[in-house]
mmCIF file of C-alpha atoms in Angstrom:
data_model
loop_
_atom_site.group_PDB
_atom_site.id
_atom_site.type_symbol
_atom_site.label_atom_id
_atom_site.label_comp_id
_atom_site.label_asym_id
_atom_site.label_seq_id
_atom_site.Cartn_x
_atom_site.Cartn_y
_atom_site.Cartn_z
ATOM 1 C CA UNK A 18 6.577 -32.058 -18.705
ATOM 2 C CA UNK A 19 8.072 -31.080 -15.281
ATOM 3 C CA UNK A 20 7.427 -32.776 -11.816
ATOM 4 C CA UNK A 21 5.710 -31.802 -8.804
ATOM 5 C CA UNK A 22 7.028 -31.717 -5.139
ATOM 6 C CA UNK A 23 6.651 -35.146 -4.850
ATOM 7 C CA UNK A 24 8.545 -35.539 -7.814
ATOM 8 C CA UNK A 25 5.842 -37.095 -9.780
ATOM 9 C CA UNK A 26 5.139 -36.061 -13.856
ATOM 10 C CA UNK A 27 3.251 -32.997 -14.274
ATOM 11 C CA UNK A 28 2.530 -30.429 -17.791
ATOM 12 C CA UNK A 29 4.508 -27.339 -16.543
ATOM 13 C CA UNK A 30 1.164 -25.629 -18.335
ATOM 14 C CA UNK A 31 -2.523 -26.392 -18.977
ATOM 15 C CA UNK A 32 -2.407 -24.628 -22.288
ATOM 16 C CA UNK A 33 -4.956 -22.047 -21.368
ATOM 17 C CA UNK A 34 -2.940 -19.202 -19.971
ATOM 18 C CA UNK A 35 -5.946 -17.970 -17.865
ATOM 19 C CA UNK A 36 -5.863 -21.808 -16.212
ATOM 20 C CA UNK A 37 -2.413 -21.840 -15.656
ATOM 21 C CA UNK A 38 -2.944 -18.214 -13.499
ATOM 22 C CA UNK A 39 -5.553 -19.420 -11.392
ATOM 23 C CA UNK A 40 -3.769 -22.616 -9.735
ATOM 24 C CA UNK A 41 -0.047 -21.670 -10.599
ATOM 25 C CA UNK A 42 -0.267 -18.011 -8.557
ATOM 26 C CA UNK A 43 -0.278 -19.473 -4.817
ATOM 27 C CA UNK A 44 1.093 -16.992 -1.603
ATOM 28 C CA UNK A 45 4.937 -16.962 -2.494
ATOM 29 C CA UNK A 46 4.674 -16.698 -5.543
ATOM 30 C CA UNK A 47 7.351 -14.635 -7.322
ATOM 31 C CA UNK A 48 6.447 -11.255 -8.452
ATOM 32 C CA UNK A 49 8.023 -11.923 -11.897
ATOM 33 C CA UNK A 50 6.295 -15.406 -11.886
ATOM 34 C CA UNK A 51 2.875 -13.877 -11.390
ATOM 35 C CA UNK A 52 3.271 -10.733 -13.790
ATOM 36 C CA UNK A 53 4.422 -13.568 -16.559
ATOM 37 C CA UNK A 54 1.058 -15.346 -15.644
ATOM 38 C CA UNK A 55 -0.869 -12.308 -15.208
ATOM 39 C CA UNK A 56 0.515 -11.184 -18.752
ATOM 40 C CA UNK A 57 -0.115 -13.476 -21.186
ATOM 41 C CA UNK A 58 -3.917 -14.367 -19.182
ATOM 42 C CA UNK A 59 -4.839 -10.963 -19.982
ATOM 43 C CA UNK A 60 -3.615 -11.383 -23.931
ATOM 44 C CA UNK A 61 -6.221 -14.284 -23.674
ATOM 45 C CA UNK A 62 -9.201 -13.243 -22.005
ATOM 46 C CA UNK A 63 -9.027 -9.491 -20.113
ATOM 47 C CA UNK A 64 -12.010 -9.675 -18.467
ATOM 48 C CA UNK A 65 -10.976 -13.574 -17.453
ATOM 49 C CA UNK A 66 -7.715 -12.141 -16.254
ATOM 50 C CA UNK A 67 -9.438 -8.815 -13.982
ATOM 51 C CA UNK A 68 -11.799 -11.348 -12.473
ATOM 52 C CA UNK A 69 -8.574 -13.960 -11.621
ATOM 53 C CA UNK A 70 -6.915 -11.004 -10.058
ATOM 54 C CA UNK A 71 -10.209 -10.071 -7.789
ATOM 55 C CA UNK A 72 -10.071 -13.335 -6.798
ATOM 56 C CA UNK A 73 -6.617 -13.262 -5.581
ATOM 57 C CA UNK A 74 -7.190 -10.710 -3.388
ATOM 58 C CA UNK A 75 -10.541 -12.285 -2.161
ATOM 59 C CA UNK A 76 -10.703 -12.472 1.644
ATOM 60 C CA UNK A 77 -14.416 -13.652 2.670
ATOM 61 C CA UNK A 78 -14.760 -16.650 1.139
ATOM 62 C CA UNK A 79 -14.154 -15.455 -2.228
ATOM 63 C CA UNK A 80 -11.038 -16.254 -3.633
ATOM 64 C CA UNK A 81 -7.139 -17.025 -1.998
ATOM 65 C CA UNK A 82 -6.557 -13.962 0.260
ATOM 66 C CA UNK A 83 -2.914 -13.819 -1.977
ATOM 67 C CA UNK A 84 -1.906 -9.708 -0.759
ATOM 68 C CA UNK A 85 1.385 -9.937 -2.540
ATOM 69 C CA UNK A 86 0.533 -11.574 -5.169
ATOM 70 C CA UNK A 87 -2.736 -9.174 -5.657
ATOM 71 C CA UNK A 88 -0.354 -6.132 -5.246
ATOM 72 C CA UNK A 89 1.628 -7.640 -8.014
ATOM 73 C CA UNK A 90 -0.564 -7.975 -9.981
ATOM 74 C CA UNK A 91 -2.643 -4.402 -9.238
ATOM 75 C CA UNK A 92 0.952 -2.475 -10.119
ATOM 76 C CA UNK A 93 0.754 -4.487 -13.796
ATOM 77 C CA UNK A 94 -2.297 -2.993 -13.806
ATOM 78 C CA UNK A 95 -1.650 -0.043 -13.747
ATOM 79 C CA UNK A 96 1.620 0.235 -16.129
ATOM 80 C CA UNK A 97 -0.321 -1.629 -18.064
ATOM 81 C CA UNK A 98 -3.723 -0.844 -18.198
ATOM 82 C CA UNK A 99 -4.296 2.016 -16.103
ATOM 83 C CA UNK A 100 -7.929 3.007 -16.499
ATOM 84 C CA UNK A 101 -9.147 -0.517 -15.877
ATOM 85 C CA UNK A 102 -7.366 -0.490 -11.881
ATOM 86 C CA UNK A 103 -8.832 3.345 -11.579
ATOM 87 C CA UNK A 104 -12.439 2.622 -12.981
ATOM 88 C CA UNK A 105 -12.626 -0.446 -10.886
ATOM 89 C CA UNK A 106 -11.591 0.749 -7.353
ATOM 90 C CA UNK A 107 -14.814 -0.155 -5.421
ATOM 91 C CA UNK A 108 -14.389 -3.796 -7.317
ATOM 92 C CA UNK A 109 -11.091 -4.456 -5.746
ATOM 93 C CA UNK A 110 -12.581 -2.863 -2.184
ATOM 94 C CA UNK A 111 -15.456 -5.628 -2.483
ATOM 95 C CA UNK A 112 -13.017 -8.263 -2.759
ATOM 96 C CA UNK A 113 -10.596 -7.363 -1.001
ATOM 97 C CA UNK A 114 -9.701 -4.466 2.041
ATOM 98 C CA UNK A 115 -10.095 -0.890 1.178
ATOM 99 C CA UNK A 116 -6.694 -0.724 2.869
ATOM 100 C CA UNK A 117 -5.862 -2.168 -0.391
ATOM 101 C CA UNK A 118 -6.430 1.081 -2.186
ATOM 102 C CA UNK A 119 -4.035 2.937 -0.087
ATOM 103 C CA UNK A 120 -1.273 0.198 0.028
ATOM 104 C CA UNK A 121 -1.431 0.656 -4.004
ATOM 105 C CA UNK A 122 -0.716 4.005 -4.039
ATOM 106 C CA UNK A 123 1.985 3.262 -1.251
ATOM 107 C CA UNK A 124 4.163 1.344 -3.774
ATOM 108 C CA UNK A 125 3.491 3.037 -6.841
ATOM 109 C CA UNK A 126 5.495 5.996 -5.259
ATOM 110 C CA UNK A 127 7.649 3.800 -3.271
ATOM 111 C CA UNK A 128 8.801 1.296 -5.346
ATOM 112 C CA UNK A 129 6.880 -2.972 -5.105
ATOM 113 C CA UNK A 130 9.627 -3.778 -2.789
ATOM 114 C CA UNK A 131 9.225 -0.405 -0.381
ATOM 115 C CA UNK A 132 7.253 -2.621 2.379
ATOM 116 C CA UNK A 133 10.146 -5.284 2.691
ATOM 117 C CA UNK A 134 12.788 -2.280 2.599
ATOM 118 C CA UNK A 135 10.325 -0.301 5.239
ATOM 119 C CA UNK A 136 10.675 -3.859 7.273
ATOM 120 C CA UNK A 137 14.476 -4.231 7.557
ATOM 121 C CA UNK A 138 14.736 -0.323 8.674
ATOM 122 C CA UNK A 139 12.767 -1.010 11.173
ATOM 123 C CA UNK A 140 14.471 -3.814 12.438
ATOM 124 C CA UNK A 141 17.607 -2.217 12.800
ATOM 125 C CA UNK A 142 16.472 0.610 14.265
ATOM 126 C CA UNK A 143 14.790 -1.671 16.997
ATOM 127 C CA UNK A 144 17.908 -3.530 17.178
ATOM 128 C CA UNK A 145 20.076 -0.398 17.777
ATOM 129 C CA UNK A 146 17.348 1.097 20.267
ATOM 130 C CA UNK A 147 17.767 -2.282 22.011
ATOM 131 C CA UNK A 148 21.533 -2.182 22.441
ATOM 132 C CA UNK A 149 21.126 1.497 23.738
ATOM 133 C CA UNK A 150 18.683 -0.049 26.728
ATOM 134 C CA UNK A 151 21.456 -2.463 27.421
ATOM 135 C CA UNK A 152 23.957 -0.696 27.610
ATOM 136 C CA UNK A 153 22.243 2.112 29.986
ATOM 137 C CA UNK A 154 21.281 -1.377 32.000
ATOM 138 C CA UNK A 155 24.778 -2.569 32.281
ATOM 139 C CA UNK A 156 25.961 1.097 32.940
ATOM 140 C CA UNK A 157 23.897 1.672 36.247
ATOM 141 C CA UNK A 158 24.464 -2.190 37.081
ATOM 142 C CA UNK A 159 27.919 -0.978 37.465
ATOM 143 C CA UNK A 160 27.610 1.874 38.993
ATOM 144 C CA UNK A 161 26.044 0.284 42.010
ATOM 145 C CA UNK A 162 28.470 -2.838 41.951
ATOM 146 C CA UNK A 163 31.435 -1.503 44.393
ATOM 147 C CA UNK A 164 33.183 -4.929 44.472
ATOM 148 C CA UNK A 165 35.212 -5.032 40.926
ATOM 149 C CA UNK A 166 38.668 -3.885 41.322
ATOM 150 C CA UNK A 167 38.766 -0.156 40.594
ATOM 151 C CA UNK A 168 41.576 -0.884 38.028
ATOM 152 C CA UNK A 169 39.212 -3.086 35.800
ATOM 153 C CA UNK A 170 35.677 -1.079 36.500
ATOM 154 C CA UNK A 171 37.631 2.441 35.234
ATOM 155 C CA UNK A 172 38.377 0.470 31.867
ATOM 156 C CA UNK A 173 35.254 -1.241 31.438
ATOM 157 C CA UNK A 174 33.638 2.251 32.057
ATOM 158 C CA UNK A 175 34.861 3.762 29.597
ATOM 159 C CA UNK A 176 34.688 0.847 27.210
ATOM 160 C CA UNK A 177 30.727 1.420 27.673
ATOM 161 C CA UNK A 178 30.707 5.442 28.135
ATOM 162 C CA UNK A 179 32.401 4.471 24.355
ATOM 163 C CA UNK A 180 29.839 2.043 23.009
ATOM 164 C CA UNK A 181 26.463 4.706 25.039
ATOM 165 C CA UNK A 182 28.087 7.594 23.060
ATOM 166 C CA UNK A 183 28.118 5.658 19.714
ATOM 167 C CA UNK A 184 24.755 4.491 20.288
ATOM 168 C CA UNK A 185 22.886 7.832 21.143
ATOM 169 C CA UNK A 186 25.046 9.651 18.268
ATOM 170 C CA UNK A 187 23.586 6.557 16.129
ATOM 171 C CA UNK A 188 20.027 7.596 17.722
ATOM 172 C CA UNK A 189 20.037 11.338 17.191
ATOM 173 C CA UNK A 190 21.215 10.701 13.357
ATOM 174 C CA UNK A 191 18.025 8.195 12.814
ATOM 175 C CA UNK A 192 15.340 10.491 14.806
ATOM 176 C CA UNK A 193 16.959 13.388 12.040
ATOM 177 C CA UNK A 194 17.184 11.204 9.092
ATOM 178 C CA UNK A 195 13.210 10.405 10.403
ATOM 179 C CA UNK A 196 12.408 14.090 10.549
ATOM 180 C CA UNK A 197 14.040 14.723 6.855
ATOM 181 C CA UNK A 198 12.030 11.300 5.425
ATOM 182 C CA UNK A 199 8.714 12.512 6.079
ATOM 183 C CA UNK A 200 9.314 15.928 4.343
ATOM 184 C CA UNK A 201 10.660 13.406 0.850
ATOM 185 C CA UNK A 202 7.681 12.144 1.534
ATOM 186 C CA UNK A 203 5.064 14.692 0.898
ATOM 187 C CA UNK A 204 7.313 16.177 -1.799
ATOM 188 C CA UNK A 205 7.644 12.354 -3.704
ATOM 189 C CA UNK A 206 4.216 12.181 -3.591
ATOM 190 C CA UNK A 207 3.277 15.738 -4.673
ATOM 191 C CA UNK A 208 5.718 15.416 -7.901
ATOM 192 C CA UNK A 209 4.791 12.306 -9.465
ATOM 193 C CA UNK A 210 0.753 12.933 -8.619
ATOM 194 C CA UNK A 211 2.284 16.501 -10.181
ATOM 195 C CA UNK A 212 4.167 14.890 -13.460
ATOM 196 C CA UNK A 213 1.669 11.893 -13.867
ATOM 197 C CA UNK A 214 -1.781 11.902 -14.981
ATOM 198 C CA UNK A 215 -2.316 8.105 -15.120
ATOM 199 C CA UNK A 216 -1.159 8.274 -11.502
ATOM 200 C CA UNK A 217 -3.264 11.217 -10.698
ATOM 201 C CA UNK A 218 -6.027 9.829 -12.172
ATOM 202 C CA UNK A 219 -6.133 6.645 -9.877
ATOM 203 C CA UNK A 220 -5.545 8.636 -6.755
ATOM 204 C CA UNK A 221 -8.482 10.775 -8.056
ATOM 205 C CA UNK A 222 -10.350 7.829 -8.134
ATOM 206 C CA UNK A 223 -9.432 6.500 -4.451
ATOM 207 C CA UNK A 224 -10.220 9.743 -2.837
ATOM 208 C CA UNK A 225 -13.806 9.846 -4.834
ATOM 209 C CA UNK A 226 -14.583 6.428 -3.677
ATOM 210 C CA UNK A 227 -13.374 7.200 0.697
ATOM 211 C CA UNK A 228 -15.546 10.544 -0.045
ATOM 212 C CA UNK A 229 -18.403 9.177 -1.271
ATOM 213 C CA UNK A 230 -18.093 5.816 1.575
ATOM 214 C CA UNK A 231 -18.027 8.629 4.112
ATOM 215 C CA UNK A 232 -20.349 11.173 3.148
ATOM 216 C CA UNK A 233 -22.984 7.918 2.790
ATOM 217 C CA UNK A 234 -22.190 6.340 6.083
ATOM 218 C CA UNK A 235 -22.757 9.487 7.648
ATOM 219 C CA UNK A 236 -25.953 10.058 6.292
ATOM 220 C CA UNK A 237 -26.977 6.631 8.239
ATOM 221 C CA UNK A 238 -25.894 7.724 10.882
ATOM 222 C CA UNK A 239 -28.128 10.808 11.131
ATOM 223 C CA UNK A 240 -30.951 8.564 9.714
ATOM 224 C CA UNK A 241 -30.657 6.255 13.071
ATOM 225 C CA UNK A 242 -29.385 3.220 10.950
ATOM 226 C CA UNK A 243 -25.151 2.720 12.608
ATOM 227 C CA UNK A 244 -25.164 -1.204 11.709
ATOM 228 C CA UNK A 245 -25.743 0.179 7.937
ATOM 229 C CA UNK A 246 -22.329 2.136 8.142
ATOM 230 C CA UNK A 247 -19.084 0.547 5.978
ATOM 231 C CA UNK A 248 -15.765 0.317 7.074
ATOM 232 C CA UNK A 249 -13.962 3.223 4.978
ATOM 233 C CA UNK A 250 -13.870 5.464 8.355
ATOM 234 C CA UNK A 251 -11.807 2.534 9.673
ATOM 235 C CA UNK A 252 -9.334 2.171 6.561
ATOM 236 C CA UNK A 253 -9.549 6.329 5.800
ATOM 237 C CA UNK A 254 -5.816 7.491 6.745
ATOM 238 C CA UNK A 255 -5.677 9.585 9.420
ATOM 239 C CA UNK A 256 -4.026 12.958 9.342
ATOM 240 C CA UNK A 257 -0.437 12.852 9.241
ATOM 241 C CA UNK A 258 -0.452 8.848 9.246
ATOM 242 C CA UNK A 259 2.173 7.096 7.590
ATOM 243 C CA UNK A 260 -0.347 6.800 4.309
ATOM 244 C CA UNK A 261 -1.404 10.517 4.496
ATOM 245 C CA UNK A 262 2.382 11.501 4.731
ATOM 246 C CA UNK A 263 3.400 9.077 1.771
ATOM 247 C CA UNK A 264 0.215 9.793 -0.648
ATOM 248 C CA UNK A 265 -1.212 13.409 0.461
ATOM 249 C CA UNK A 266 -5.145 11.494 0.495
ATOM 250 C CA UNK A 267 -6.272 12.845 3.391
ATOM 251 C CA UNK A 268 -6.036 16.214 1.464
ATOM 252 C CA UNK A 269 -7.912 15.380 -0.856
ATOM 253 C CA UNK A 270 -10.432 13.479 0.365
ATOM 254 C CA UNK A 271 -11.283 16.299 2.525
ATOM 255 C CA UNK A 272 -11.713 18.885 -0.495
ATOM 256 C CA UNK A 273 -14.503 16.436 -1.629
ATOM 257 C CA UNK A 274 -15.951 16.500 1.779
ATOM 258 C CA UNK A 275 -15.772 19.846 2.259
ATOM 259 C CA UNK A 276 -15.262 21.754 -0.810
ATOM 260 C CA UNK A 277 -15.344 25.593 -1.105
ATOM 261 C CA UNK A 278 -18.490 26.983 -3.119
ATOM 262 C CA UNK A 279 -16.593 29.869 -4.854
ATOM 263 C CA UNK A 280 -16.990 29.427 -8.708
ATOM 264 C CA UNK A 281 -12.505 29.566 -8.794
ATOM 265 C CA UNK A 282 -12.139 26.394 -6.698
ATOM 266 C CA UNK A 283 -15.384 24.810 -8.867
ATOM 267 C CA UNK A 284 -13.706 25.093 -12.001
ATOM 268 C CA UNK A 285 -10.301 24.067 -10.888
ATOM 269 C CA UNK A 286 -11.670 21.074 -9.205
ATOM 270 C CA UNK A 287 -13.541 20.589 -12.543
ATOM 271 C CA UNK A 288 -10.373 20.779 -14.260
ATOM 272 C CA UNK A 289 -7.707 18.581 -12.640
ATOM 273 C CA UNK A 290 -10.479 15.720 -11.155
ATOM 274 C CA UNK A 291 -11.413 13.746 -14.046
ATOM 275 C CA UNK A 292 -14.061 10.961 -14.002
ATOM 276 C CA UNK A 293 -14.561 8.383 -16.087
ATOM 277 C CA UNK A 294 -17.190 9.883 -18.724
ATOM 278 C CA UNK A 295 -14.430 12.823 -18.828
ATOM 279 C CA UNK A 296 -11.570 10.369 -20.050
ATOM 280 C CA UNK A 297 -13.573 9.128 -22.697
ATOM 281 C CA UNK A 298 -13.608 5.458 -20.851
ATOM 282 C CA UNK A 299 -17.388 3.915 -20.590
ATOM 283 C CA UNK A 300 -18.234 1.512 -18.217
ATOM 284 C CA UNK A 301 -19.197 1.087 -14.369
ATOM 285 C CA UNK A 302 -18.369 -0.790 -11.839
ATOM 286 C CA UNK A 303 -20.509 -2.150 -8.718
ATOM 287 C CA UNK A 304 -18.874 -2.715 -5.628
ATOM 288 C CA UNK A 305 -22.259 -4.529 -3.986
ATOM 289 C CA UNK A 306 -22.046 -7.255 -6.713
ATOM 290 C CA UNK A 307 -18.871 -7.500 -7.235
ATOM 291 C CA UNK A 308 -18.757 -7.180 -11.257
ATOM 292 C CA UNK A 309 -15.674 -5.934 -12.812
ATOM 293 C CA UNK A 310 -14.767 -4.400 -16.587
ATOM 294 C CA UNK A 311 -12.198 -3.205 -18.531
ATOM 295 C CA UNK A 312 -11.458 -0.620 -20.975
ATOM 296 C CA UNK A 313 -8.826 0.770 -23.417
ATOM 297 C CA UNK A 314 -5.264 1.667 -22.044
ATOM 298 C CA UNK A 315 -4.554 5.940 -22.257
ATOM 299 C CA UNK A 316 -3.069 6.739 -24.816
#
C-alpha cells in the first residue's frame, strides 16, 4: 500500500505490469521509472507493451502526447529489442511526429540526456552574448557622458575595456569550440553508424521510410493532387541542419532518391542496406492503420 497526493491509501501496483505502465508513466516521469515499467510490461505482454509505448507518444487524440517519456522508452527499445523500433518506424510516425524519428537517432549518438545538456549551453552562451551587449551599451554611454570626474571615468574605463576584452576572448573561444563541434559531429555519427549494425540498421530504416514519403508525395504532386501530400518534406532535415550534421540522413536519404545506376554502387547499396526480409525478421508494419509488431532481438 502507498498513498496518493492527497495522502489517501492506494496499491503502489495493479498487479498487471502492463496496467501499472499505462496510468503510472505520466509527463515527468523519471526515465528510470518508466524503463522499470516499460521492462517488466514487455516480459508480460510485448505486443501489449509496443502498443502502450505508441500510445505515449500519441498526439491526435490517440494517446498522452508523453515526448520524454516516449523517447525513453524508444532508446529501451532499441538496446533492447532493436529490430522491433527499426521494423516499426512508420508505426511510431503515425502516432506520433516523424520528427520523432530523427530526435531518436539524435540521442542514440548523443547520449538520453544530450537535449537538456544542448539546453544549458545554450543558455550560457546567450547569457555571455548578453553581458557582451551590455557592456558595449555602458561603454558608449560613457563615452558620451562628459560630466564624471575624469579621475573616476579613466578607472571605470578600464574596469570595462577589462570585463569587453574578457567577454569577446570568451566569444571568439565559443564561435571556435562551435566550428570544432560540428566536425565531432559528422565524425560521431559516421563511427558508431560505422561500428554498429543494430544502429545502422535503424538509420537504414529512417532514411527508407523519408525516401519513400518523398518520392510518393511527389508523385501527387505531378498527378495534380497537393492536399494528398504528407508532412515528411516538412520534418526531412535540411542540409547541414543541426540533425543532418549530428546523424549524416540527409546523405542518405538522397542516395535513395537519387541513386547512381552503375552495377558497383547497386551491389554496395545491396550490401550495407538491409531490409527486413534480409535480416531474417518477418512482419510489416502499416503506418495508415496504425498496427504495430514485434520480432526476435539480433543476435
Amino acid at each position: 500500500m502507498g498513498l496518493t497526493e492527497n495522502n489517501s491509501l492506494t496499491h503502489l501496483s495493479s498487479g498487471n505490469p502492463c496496467l501499472d505502465f499505462f496510468f503510472q508513466v505520466v509527463p515527468d516521469t523519471s526515465p528510470d521509472t518508466v524503463v522499470s515499467l516499460l521492462s517488466s510490461a514487455w516480459a508480460r505482454d510485448p505486443l501489449a507493451a509496443l502498443k502502450l509505448v505508441c500510445h505515449l507518444r500519441g498526439v491526435r487524440g490517440t494517446g498522452k502526447s508523453d515526448r520524454e517519456g516516449f523517447y525513453a522508452s524508444a532508446l529501451w527499445l532499441h538496446s533492447h529489442h532493436p529490430k522491433t523500433l527499426a521494423l516499426n518506424v512508420p508505426s511510431l510516425a503515425h502516432f506520433g511526429y516523424i520528427k520523432d524519428l530523427l530526435e531518436i537517432l539524435y540521442r542514440l549518438i548523443h547520449g538520453a540526456d544530450a537535449r537538456s545538456a544542448a539546453k544549458e549551453e545554450r543558455e550560457t552562451t546567450w547569457r555571455a552574448a548578453r553581458d557582451l551587449r551590455r557592456l558595449r551599451r555602458r561603454q558608449k554611454k560613457n563615452d558620451k557622458n562628459g560630466k564624471q570626474q575624469k579621475k573616476d571615468a579613466a578607472s571605470r574605463e578600464d574596469r570595462i575595456a577589462a570585463e569587453l576584452s574578457r567577454a569577446t576572448i570568451a566569444s571568439e573561444k565559443a564561435a571556435g569550440e562551435r566550428r570544432s563541434k560540428r566536425t565531432d559531429l559528422a565524425a560521431r555519427s559516421l563511427e558508431r553508424y560505422s561500428r554498429d549494425p543494430e544502429y545502422r540498421f535503424l538509420h537504414d530504416r529512417i532514411a527508407d521510410f523519408f525516401a519513400e514519403q518523398l518520392a510518393s508525395d511527389a508523385e501527387r504532386l505531378r498527378a495534380g493532387k497537393p492536399f494528398d501530400v504528407g508532412l515528411a518534406a516538412k520534418w526531412c532535415p535540411s542540409l547541414d541542419s543541426s540533425f543532418d550534421r549530428s546523424t549524416l540522413l540527409c546523405e542518405s536519404i538522397a542516395r535513395r532518391m537519387f541513386p547512381r545506376t552503375t552495377p558497383t554502387t547497386r551491389s554496395s547499396r545491396t550490401s550495407t542496406t538491409p531490409t527486413g526480409s534480409a535480416s531474417g525478421c518477418g512482419g510489416t508494419c502499416s503506418s495508415r492503420s496504425g498496427r504495430c509488431s514485434t520480432y526476435p532481438r539480433s543476435t
